[in-house]
Amino acid sequence: MTIDWPPDRGIRRTVLALGAAGLTVIATGVVLDVLWILGIGVWAVITAMVIELVYRP
């Protein structure tokens, strides 16, 4: 599926960036064994999933 409308591309880019950042923060929290960093990463991934579910282009 091709996304042609510019706002759709922006939302898709935001979801991918937020998900990637969340996974990076989760990995950092696991490596450093710091629970609050892990929690921030989990919430970032949850936010990316909610945006993807609510805003379907």
Coordinates of N, CA, C and O in Angstrom, one line a residue:
M1 N 0.8 -1.2 0.0 CA 0.0 0.0 0.0 C 0.9 1.2 0.0 O 1.8 1.4 0.8
T2 N 0.6 2.1 -0.9 CA 1.3 3.4 -1.0 C 0.6 4.5 -0.2 O -0.6 4.7 -0.4
I3 N 1.4 5.2 0.6 CA 0.8 6.3 1.4 C 1.1 7.6 0.6 O 2.3 8.0 0.4
D4 N 0.1 8.2 0.1 CA 0.3 9.4 -0.8 C 0.0 10.7 -0.1 O 0.6 11.7 -0.4
W5 N -0.8 10.7 0.9 CA -1.2 11.9 1.5 C -0.2 12.3 2.6 O 0.2 11.5 3.4
P6 N 0.4 13.6 2.5 CA 1.5 14.0 3.4 C 1.2 13.8 4.9 O 2.1 13.3 5.6
P7 N 0.1 14.1 5.4 CA -0.1 13.8 6.9 C 0.0 12.4 7.2 O 0.4 12.0 8.3
D8 N -0.4 11.5 6.3 CA -0.3 10.0 6.6 C 1.2 9.6 6.7 O 1.5 8.8 7.6
R9 N 2.0 10.2 5.9 CA 3.4 9.9 5.9 C 4.0 10.4 7.2 O 4.9 9.8 7.8
G10 N 3.5 11.6 7.7 CA 4.0 12.1 8.9 C 3.7 11.3 10.1 O 4.5 11.1 11.0
I11 N 2.4 10.8 10.1 CA 2.0 9.9 11.2 C 2.7 8.6 11.2 O 3.2 8.1 12.3
R12 N 2.9 8.1 10.0 CA 3.7 6.8 9.9 C 5.1 7.0 10.4 O 5.7 6.1 11.1
R13 N 5.7 8.1 10.0 CA 7.1 8.4 10.4 C 7.2 8.5 12.0 O 8.1 8.1 12.6
T14 N 6.2 9.2 12.5 CA 6.1 9.4 14.0 C 6.0 8.1 14.7 O 6.7 7.9 15.7
V15 N 5.1 7.2 14.2 CA 4.9 5.9 14.9 C 6.2 5.1 14.8 O 6.6 4.5 15.8
L16 N 6.8 5.1 13.6 CA 8.1 4.3 13.5 C 9.2 4.9 14.4 O 9.9 4.1 15.0
A17 N 9.3 6.2 14.4 CA 10.3 6.8 15.3 C 10.1 6.5 16.8 O 11.0 6.2 17.5
L18 N 8.8 6.7 17.2 CA 8.5 6.5 18.6 C 8.7 5.0 19.0 O 9.2 4.7 20.0
G19 N 8.3 4.1 18.1 CA 8.5 2.7 18.4 C 10.0 2.3 18.4 O 10.4 1.6 19.3
A20 N 10.8 2.8 17.5 CA 12.2 2.6 17.5 C 12.9 3.1 18.7 O 13.8 2.5 19.4
A21 N 12.5 4.4 19.1 CA 13.1 5.0 20.3 C 12.7 4.2 21.5 O 13.5 4.0 22.4
G22 N 11.4 3.8 21.6 CA 11.0 3.0 22.7 C 11.7 1.7 22.9 O 12.1 1.3 24.0
L23 N 12.0 1.0 21.8 CA 12.7 -0.3 21.8 C 14.2 0.0 22.2 O 14.7 -0.8 23.0
T24 N 14.7 1.1 21.8 CA 16.1 1.4 22.2 C 16.2 1.7 23.7 O 17.1 1.2 24.4
V25 N 15.2 2.4 24.2 CA 15.2 2.7 25.6 C 14.9 1.5 26.5 O 15.5 1.3 27.5
I26 N 14.1 0.6 25.9 CA 13.8 -0.7 26.6 C 15.1 -1.5 26.7 O 15.5 -2.0 27.8
A27 N 15.8 -1.6 25.6 CA 17.1 -2.3 25.6 C 18.1 -1.7 26.6 O 18.8 -2.4 27.3
T28 N 18.2 -0.4 26.6 CA 19.1 0.3 27.6 C 18.7 0.0 29.0 O 19.5 -0.2 29.8
G29 N 17.4 0.0 29.3 CA 16.9 -0.3 30.6 C 17.2 -1.7 31.1 O 17.6 -1.9 32.2
V30 N 17.1 -2.6 30.1 CA 17.5 -4.0 30.5 C 18.9 -4.2 30.7 O 19.4 -4.8 31.7
V31 N 19.8 -3.6 29.9 CA 21.2 -3.7 30.0 C 21.7 -3.0 31.3 O 22.5 -3.6 32.0
L32 N 21.2 -1.9 31.6 CA 21.6 -1.1 32.8 C 20.8 -1.6 34.1 O 21.2 -1.2 35.2
D33 N 19.8 -2.5 33.9 CA 19.0 -3.0 35.0 C 18.4 -1.8 35.8 O 18.4 -1.8 37.0
V34 N 17.8 -0.9 35.1 CA 17.1 0.3 35.7 C 15.7 0.2 35.3 O 15.3 0.4 34.1
L35 N 14.8 0.0 36.2 CA 13.4 -0.3 36.0 C 12.7 1.0 35.4 O 11.8 0.9 34.5
W36 N 13.0 2.2 35.9 CA 12.3 3.3 35.4 C 12.6 3.7 34.0 O 11.8 4.2 33.2
I37 N 13.8 3.4 33.5 CA 14.2 3.6 32.1 C 13.4 2.5 31.3 O 12.9 2.9 30.2
L38 N 13.3 1.3 31.7 CA 12.5 0.3 31.1 C 11.1 0.7 31.0 O 10.5 0.6 29.9
G39 N 10.5 1.3 32.0 CA 9.2 1.8 32.0 C 8.9 2.8 31.0 O 7.9 2.9 30.3
I40 N 9.8 3.8 30.9 CA 9.7 4.8 29.9 C 9.7 4.3 28.5 O 8.8 4.7 27.6
G41 N 10.5 3.3 28.2 CA 10.5 2.6 26.9 C 9.2 1.9 26.6 O 8.7 2.0 25.5
V42 N 8.7 1.2 27.6 CA 7.4 0.5 27.4 C 6.3 1.5 27.1 O 5.5 1.2 26.2
W43 N 6.3 2.6 27.8 CA 5.2 3.6 27.6 C 5.4 4.2 26.2 O 4.4 4.5 25.5
A44 N 6.6 4.4 25.7 CA 6.8 4.9 24.3 C 6.3 3.9 23.3 O 5.6 4.3 22.3
V45 N 6.5 2.6 23.5 CA 6.0 1.6 22.6 C 4.5 1.5 22.6 O 3.8 1.4 21.6
I46 N 3.9 1.6 23.8 CA 2.5 1.6 24.0 C 1.9 2.8 23.3 O 0.8 2.7 22.6
T47 N 2.5 4.0 23.4 CA 2.0 5.2 22.7 C 2.0 5.0 21.2 O 1.1 5.4 20.5
A48 N 3.1 4.5 20.7 CA 3.2 4.2 19.3 C 2.1 3.3 18.8 O 1.5 3.5 17.7
M49 N 1.8 2.3 19.6 CA 0.8 1.3 19.2 C -0.6 2.0 19.2 O -1.4 1.7 18.4
V50 N -0.9 2.8 20.2 CA -2.2 3.5 20.3 C -2.3 4.4 19.2 O -3.4 4.5 18.6
I51 N -1.3 5.2 18.8 CA -1.4 6.1 17.7 C -1.7 5.3 16.4 O -2.5 5.7 15.6
E52 N -1.0 4.2 16.2 CA -1.2 3.3 15.0 C -2.7 2.8 15.0 O -3.3 2.7 14.0
L53 N -3.2 2.4 16.2 CA -4.6 1.8 16.2 C -5.6 2.9 16.0 O -6.6 2.7 15.3
V54 N -5.4 4.1 16.6 CA -6.4 5.2 16.5 C -6.4 5.8 15.1 O -7.4 6.1 14.5
Y55 N -5.2 6.1 14.6 CA -5.0 6.8 13.3 C -4.6 5.8 12.2 O -3.5 5.5 12.1
R56 N -5.6 5.3 11.6 CA -5.3 4.3 10.5 C -5.5 5.1 9.1 O -6.6 5.4 8.8
P57 N -4.4 5.3 8.4 CA -4.6 6.0 7.1 C -5.3 5.1 6.1 O -5.3 4.0 6.1

